[in-house]
Structures are given as C-alpha cells and as structure tokens.
Tab-separated table of C-alpha atoms in Angstrom:
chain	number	residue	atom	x	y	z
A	1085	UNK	CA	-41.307	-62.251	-20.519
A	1086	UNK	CA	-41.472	-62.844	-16.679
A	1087	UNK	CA	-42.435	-66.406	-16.498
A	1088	UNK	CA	-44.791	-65.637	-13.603
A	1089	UNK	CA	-46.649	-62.544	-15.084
A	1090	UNK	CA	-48.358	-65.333	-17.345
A	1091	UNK	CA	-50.261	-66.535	-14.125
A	1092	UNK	CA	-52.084	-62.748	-13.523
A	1093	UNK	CA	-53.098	-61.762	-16.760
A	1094	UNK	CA	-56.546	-61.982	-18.840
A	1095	UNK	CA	-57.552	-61.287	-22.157
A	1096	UNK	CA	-58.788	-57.526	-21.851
A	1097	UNK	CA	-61.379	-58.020	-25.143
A	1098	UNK	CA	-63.421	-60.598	-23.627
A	1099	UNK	CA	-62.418	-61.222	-20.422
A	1100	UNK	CA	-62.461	-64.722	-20.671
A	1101	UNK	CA	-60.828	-67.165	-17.544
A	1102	UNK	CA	-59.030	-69.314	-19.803
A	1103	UNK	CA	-55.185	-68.384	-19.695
A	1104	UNK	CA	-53.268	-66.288	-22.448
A	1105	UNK	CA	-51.078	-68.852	-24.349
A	1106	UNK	CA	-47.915	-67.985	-26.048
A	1107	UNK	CA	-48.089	-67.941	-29.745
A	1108	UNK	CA	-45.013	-67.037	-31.853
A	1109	UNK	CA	-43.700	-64.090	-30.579
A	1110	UNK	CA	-46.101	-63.302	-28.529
A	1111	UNK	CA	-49.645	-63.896	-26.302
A	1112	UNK	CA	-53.024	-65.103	-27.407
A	1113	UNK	CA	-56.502	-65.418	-25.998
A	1114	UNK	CA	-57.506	-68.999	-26.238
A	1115	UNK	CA	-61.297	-67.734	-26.285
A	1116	UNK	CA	-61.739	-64.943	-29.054
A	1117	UNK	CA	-58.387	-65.361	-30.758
A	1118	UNK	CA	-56.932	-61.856	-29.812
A	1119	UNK	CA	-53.116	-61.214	-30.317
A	1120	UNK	CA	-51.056	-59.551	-28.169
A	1121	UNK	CA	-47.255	-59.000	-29.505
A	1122	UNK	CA	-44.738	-58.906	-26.492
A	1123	UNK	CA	-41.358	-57.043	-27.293
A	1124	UNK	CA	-38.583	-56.910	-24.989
A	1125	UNK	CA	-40.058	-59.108	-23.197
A	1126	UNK	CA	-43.166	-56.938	-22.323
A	1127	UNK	CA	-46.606	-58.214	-23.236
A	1128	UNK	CA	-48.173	-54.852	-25.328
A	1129	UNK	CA	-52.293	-54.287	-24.991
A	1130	UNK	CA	-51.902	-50.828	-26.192
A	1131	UNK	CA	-53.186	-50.337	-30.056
A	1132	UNK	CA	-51.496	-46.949	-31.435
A	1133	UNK	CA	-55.574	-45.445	-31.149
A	1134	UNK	CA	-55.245	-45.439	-27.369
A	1135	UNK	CA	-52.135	-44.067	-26.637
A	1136	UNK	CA	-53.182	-40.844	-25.678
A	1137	UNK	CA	-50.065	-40.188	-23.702
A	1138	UNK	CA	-47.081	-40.493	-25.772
A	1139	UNK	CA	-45.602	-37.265	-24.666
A	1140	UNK	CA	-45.052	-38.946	-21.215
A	1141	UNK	CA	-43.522	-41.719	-23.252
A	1142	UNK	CA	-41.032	-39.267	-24.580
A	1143	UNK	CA	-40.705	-37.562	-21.690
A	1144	UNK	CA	-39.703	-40.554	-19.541
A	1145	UNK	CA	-37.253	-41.853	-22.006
A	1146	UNK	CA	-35.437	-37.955	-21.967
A	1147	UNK	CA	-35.020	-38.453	-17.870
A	1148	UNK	CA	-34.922	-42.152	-17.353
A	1149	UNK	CA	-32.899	-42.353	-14.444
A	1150	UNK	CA	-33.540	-38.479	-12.514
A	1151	UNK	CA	-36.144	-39.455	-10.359
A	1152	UNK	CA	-34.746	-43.206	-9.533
A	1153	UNK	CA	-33.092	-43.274	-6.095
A	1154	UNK	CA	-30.325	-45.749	-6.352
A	1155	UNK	CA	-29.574	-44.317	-10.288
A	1156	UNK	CA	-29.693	-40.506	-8.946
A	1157	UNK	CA	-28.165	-41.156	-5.472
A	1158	UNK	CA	-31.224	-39.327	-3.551
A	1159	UNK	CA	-33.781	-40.741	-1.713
A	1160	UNK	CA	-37.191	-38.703	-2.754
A	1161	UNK	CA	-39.137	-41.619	-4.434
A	1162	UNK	CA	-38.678	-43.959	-1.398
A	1163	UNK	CA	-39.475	-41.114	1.097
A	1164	UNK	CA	-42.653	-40.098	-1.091
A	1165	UNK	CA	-43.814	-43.558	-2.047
A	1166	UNK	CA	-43.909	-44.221	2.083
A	1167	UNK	CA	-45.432	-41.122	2.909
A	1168	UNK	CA	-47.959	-41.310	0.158
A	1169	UNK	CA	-48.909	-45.091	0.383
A	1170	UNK	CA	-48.894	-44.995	4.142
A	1171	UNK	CA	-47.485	-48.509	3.769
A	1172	UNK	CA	-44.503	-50.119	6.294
A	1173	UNK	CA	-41.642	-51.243	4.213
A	1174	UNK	CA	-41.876	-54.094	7.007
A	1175	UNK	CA	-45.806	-55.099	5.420
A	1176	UNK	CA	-44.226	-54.470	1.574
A	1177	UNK	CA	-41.752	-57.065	1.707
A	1178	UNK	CA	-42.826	-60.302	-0.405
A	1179	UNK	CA	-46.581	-58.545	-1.253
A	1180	UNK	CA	-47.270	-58.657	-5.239
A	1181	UNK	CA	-48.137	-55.236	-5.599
A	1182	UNK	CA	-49.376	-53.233	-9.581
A	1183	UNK	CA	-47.839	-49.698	-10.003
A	1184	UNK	CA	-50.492	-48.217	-12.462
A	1185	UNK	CA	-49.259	-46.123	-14.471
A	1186	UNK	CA	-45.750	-46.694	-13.465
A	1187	UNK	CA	-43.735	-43.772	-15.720
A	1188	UNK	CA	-39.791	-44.390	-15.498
A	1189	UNK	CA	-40.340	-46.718	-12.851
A	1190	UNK	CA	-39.446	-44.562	-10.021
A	1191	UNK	CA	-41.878	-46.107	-7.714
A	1192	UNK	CA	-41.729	-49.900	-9.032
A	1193	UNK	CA	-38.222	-49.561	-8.135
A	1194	UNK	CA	-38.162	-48.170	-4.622
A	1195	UNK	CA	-40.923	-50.870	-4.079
A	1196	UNK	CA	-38.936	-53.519	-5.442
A	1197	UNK	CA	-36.226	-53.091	-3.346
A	1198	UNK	CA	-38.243	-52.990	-0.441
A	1199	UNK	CA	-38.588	-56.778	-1.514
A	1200	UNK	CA	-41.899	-56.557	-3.264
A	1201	UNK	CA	-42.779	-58.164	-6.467
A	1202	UNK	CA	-43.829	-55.824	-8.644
A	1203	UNK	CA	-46.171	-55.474	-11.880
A	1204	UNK	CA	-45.272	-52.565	-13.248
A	1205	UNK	CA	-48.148	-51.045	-16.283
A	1206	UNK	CA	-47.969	-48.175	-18.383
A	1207	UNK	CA	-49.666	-47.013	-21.155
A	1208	UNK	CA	-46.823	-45.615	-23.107
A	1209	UNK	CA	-43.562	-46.200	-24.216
A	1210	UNK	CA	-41.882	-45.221	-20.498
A	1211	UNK	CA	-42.638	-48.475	-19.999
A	1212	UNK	CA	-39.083	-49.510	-21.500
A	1213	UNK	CA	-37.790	-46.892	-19.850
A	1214	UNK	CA	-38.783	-48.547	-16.474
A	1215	UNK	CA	-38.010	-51.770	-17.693
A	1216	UNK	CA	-34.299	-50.166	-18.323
A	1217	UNK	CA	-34.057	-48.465	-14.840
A	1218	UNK	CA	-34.965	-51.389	-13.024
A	1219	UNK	CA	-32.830	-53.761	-14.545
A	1220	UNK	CA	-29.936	-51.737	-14.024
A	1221	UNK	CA	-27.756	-53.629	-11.594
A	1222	UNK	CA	-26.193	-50.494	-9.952
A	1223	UNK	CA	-27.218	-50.255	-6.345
A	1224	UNK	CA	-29.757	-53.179	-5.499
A	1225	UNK	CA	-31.051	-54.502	-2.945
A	1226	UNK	CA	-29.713	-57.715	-1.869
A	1227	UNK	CA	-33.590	-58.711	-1.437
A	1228	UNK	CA	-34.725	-56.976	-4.294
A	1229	UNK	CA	-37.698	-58.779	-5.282
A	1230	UNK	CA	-38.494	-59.073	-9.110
A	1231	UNK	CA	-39.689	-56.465	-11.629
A	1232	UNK	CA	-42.616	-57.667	-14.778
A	1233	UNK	CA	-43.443	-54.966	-17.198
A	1234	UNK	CA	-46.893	-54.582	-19.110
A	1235	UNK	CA	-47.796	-51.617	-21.795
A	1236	UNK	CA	-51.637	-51.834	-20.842
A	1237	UNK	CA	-54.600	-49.132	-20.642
A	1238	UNK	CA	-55.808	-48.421	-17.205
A	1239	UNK	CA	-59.196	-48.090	-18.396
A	1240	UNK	CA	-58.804	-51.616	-19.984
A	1241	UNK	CA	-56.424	-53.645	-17.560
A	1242	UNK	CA	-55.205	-56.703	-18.636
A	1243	UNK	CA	-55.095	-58.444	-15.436
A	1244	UNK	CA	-57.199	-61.074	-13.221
A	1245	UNK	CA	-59.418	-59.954	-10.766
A	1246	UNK	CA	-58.296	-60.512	-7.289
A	1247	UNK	CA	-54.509	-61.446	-7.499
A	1248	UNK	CA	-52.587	-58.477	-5.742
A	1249	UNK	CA	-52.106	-57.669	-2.632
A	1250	UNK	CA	-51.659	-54.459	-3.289
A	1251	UNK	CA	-52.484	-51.611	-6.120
A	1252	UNK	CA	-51.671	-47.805	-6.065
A	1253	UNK	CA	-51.701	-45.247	-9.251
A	1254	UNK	CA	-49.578	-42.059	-8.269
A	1255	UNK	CA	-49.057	-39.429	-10.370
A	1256	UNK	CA	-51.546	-40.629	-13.100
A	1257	UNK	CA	-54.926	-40.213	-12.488
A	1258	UNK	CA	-55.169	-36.518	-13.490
A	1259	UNK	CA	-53.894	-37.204	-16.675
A	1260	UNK	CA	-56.519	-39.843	-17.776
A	1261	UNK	CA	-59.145	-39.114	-19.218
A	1262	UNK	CA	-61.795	-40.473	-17.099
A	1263	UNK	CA	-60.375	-40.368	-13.717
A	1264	UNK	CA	-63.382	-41.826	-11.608
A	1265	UNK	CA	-63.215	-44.613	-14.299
A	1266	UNK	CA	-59.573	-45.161	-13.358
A	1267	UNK	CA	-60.367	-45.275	-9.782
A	1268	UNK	CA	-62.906	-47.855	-9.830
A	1269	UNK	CA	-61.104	-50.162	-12.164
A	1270	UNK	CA	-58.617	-50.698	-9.800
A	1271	UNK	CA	-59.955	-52.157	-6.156
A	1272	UNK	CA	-61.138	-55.752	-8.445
A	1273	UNK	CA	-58.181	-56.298	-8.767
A	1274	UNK	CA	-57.174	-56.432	-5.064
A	1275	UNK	CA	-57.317	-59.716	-3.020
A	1276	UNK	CA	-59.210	-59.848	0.126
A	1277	UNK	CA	-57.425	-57.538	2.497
A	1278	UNK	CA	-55.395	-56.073	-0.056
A	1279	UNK	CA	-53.959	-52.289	0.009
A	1280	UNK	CA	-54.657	-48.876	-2.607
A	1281	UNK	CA	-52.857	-46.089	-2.792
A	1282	UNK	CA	-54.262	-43.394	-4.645
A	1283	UNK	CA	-51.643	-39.543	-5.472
A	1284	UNK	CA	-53.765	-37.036	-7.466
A	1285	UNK	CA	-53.910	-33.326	-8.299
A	1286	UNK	CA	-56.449	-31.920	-5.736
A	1287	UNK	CA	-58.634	-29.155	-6.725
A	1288	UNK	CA	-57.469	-26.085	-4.938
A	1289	UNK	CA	-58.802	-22.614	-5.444
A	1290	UNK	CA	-54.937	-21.217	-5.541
A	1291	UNK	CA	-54.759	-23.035	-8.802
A	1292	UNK	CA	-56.188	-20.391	-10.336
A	1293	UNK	CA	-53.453	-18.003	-9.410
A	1294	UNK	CA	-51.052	-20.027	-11.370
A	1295	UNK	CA	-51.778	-17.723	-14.614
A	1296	UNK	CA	-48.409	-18.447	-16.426
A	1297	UNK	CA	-48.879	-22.691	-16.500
A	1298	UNK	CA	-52.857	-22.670	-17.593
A	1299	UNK	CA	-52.121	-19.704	-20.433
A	1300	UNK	CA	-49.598	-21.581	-21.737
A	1301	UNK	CA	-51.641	-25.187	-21.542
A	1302	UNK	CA	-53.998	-23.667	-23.862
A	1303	UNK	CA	-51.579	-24.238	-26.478
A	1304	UNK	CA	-48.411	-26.325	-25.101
A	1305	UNK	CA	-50.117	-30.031	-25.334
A	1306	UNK	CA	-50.213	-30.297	-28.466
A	1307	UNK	CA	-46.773	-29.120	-28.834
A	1308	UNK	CA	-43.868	-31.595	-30.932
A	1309	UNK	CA	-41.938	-32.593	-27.725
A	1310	UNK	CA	-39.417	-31.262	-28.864
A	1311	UNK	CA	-40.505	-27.502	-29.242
A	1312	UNK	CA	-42.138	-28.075	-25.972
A	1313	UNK	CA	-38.808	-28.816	-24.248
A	1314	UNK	CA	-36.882	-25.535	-26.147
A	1315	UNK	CA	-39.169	-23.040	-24.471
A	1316	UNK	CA	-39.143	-25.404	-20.588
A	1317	UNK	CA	-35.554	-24.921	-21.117
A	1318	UNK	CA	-35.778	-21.327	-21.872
A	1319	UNK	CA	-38.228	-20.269	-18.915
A	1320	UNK	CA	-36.067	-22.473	-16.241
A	1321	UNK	CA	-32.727	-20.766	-17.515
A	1322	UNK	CA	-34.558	-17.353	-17.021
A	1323	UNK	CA	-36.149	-18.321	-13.707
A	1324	UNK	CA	-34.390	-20.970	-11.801
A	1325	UNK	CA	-31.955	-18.328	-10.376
A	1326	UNK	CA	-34.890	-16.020	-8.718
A	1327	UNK	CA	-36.723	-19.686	-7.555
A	1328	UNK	CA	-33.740	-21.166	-5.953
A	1329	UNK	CA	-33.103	-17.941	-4.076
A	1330	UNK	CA	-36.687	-17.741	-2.755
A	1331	UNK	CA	-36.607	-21.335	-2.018
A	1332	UNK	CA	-34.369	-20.093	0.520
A	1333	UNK	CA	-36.690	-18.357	2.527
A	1334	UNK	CA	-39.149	-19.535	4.725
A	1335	UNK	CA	-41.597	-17.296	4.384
A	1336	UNK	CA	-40.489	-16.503	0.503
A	1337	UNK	CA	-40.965	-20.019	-0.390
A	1338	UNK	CA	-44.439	-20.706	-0.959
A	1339	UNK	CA	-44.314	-18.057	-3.539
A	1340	UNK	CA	-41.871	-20.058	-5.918
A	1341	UNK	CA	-45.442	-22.012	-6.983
A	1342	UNK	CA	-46.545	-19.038	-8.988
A	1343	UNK	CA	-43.407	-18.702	-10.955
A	1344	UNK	CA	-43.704	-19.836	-14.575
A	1345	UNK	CA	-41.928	-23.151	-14.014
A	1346	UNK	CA	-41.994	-25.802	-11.798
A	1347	UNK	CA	-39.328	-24.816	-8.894
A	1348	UNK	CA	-37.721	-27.930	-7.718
A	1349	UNK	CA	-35.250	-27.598	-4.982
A	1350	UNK	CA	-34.923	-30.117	-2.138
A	1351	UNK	CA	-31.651	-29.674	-0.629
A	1352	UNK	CA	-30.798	-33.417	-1.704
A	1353	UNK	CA	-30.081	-32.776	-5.086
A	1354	UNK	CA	-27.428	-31.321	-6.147
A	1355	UNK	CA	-28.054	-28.240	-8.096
A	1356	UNK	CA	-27.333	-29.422	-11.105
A	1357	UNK	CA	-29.789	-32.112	-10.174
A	1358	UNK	CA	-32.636	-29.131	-9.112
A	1359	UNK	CA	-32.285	-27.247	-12.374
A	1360	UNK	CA	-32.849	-30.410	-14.699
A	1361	UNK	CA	-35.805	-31.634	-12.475
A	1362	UNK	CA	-37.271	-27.809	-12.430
A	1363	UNK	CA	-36.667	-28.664	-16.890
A	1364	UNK	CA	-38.585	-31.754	-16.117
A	1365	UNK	CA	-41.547	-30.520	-13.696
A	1366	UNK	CA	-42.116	-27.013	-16.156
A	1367	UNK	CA	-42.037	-30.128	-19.171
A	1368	UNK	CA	-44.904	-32.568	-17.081
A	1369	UNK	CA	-46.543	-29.292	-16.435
A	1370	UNK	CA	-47.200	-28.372	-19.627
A	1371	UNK	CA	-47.382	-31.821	-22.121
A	1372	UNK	CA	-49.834	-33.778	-20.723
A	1373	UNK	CA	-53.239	-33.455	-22.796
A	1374	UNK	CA	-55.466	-33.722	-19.352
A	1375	UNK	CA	-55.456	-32.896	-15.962
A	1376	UNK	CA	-58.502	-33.284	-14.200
A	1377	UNK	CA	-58.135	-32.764	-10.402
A	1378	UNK	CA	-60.062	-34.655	-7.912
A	1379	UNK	CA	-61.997	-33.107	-4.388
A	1380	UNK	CA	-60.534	-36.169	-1.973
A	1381	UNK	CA	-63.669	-36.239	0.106
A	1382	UNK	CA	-65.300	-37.341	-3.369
A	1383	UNK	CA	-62.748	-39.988	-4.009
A	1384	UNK	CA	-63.330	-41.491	-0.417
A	1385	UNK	CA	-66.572	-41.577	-1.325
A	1386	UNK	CA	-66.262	-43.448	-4.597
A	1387	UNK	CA	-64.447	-46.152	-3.169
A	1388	UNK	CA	-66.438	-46.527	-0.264
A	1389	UNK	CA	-69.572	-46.528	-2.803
A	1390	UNK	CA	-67.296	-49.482	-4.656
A	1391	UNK	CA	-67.031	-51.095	-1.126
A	1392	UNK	CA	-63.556	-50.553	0.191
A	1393	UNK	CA	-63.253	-50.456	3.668
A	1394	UNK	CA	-61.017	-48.489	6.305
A	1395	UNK	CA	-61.524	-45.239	3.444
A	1396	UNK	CA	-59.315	-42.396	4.148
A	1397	UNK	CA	-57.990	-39.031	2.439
A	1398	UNK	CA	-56.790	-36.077	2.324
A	1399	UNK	CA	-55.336	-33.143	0.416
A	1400	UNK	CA	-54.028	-35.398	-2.907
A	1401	UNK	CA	-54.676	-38.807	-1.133
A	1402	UNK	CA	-56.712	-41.768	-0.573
A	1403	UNK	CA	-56.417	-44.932	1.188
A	1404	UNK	CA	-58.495	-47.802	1.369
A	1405	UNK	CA	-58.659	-51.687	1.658
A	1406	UNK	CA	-60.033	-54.274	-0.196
A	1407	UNK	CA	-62.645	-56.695	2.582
C-alpha cells in the first residue's frame, strides 16, 4: 500500500480521528475494531452488499487500456479532463487531488502525469484495472507524480475531512444511487481553497427521443455481462457503418445520437479504435443499474446551499471552491 495514503484515511464505521493501523494483512480502526483487508496493495471498504456496480467492474477490466492516453496513443482524456475540470495543468502540478469514482483510471492518469498526486477510489473491481493502467511504465511523464488506489463507497468515503486540494467525480454520479448524496459528500473533504469538478448526465428533453437505449434498459441491466456484450456487439456491427458515414456530415451528425448505439468517432482514433469504443459506449449505455440525470442550475444550488463558493455550471457541469 502507498505509504502516504495511510496519512488521509479514516475509519468509515465510526469516523473516529485516531489513525487506521496495519494489522496482518491489512488496516484496522484503533476505535471500534473494524477490519479492512488490503489486496494488491489497495485498502478494500467495499462489503460484497454494496457493490451495486460490478458490471462497471467487468466492464473496465474488458477495456482497461482504450480510454488511457499514453496506453491508446490519443489524447481525449487529457483534452476532456481540462475542459471539464476547468483546471490549468500549470495549478495541477504537485496538488493531492481524489478521482471519485475513478473507472480504468483514465482520468487519475492524465492527472498524474500532469504531476499531481492522485487518490484514485472506486467502488468496484476497475479499481485494479486502474491500478494496472497506471502502473504501466509505457509513456510517463518524467514528473509523473504518484498514483494510491482505494475500493471505497462514495456514499461512505473513507477519507479525512479536509486533506485535498482538489476532488472531482466525472462520469459517476448518474450511476449512484443517490446522486445529491454523492454531491454533498464530497466538498468536506476539500481543504480551504480547494477545487471540485463535477461531469454528469444532464436532463435534456431530447432524451426522450432516444427510444432504442431506454427500451432496451428496461431489461439490459440486469443482463450476465456477458449476454449484454453479444447483443452491443451485434447492434455496433449492424450500425457502425451508417454512424461513421453520418459522422461525416455536418449537418448529418447530430443525428448519429438517436442510433441504437453509442456512435463514437473522433477523428483521433483509428477506426479500429472508433468501432471498439462505439462496443464500449452501446455496453456503458446499457449495464449500469441507474442513471439519474441532474438539472445543473440545481446542482449549483446544492453546493452553494453546502457553502462552496465561486459556484458555476452548465449543461453537464459544475464548478465550485471550497472557502
């Protein structure tokens, strides 16, 4: 385990301030006596009750390294993660920063080698599968900054209040359960002045138009992976020719988002590259048991209800900072 992780964490049954001590092969909480195991090296809060997201565990382990820059040779994640996070790679450099709900890692890695330290958490098993992708040697930075890995809850953190200097959860909060819940659990943990970054589904009337996806997520998560992937593989084979072509056209192109898969085609990837991220979009489409999408104008308001300061949104986005 990352010797320094030690430092940030807290029991997440009773919250107590003493500091987790290491007990055979693994954590425990000085105060109530909990247990936490840590395997590979990764401390694991997650009891096999809460994992509500395992098909994103299988599903990250299927495309590890796709949506990793330096693994994929593209550069999407770093040009999202900036454009999302509104953060300069100049400020990022030597910040301690927690990707919540981290997937494959595609973001803890594009931060990391911007030169942050990272904590990257994840409820399910994609956690090894960032743990893998980062510590891959192919490609880094020369001042990389390091990588700790925690299987935690983001409803039930397992961290200290106040120790980073920057949070953000993208990608993730539509699949929670209790997405407001998820939101304010995370500003505590910001130290004065600290940065959040919130990506989420927006609420958007044309949603409705997409007929094909929410038909078939009636039924699809609660699908064996497995199965789930046969017929994503059998839609993009059928469609991915028509989408590509469309994605051609200007005025043709904002039409791909009805098809019935996810159309993927930045002229970055190759199209080999396009075709199995289309596979892997139609598969995070369909698998995840919730997706609950968010008005921004009410998440600016939650946070500035929790106190954050210098609020801002729009479509899919938030911003704040901790005072």
């Amino acid at each position: 385990m990352t010797p320094w992780l030690l430092d940030l964490l807290q029991c997440p049954s009773c919250h107590a301030e003493s500091r987790l001590v290491h007990e055979g092969d693994g954590l425990a909480c000085p105060a109530c006596g909990q247990s936490v195991p840590v395997v590979n090296g990764i401390p694991r809060f997650v009891a096999a009750s809460e994992n509500y997201a395992e098909g994103f565990g299988w599903q990250w382990t299927r495309w590890r390294a796709l949506q990793v820059d330096r693994l994929a040779g593209h550069p999407l994640s770093e040009r999202r993660f900036l454009a999302d996070s509104r953060w300069d790679p100049a400020w990022i450099k030597g910040k301690l920063i927690l990707d919540a709900g981290c997937g494959a890692g595609r973001f803890t890695d594009v931060a990391a080698q911007l030169g942050a330290r990272v904590v990257a958490c994840d409820l399910s098993r994609a956690i090894d599968a960032c743990h893998a992708n980062c510590d891959e040697p192919q490609g880094k930075a020369p001042e990389r900054g390091e990588v700790a890995w925690v299987q935690a809850n983001l409803l039930n953190l397992p961290f200290r209040p106040g120790v980073f200097d920057a949070v953000y959860c993208m990608g993730v909060i539509q699949h929670t359960p209790d997405p407001p819940a998820v939101m304010r659990a995370l500003p505590p943990l910001l130290k004065s002045g600290g940065r959040l970054a919130y990506n989420f589904y927006e609420k958007n009337p044309l949603r409705r138009l997409e007929v094909v996806k929410y038909a078939l997520r009636r039924i699809t998560p609660g699908w064996e992976q497995k199965r789930l992937l046969a017929l994503c593989e059998t839609l993009v084979k059928l469609f991915f020719p028509l989408t590509r072509w469309m994605s051609r056209i200007p005025k043709v192109r904002f039409f791909t988002r009805f098809a019935p898969i996810c159309a993927t085609h930045p002229p970055e990837l190759t199209t080999e590259q396009q075709y199995e991220w289309t596979v892997l979009d139609t598969f995070d489409w369909l698998n995840p048991h919730y997706e609950i999408c968010q008005d921004h104008r009410e998440v600016a308001d939650l946070l500035r209800g929790l106190g954050v300061d210098e609020v801002a949104s729009a479509p899919g986005l938030a911003w704040g900072r901790k005072p």
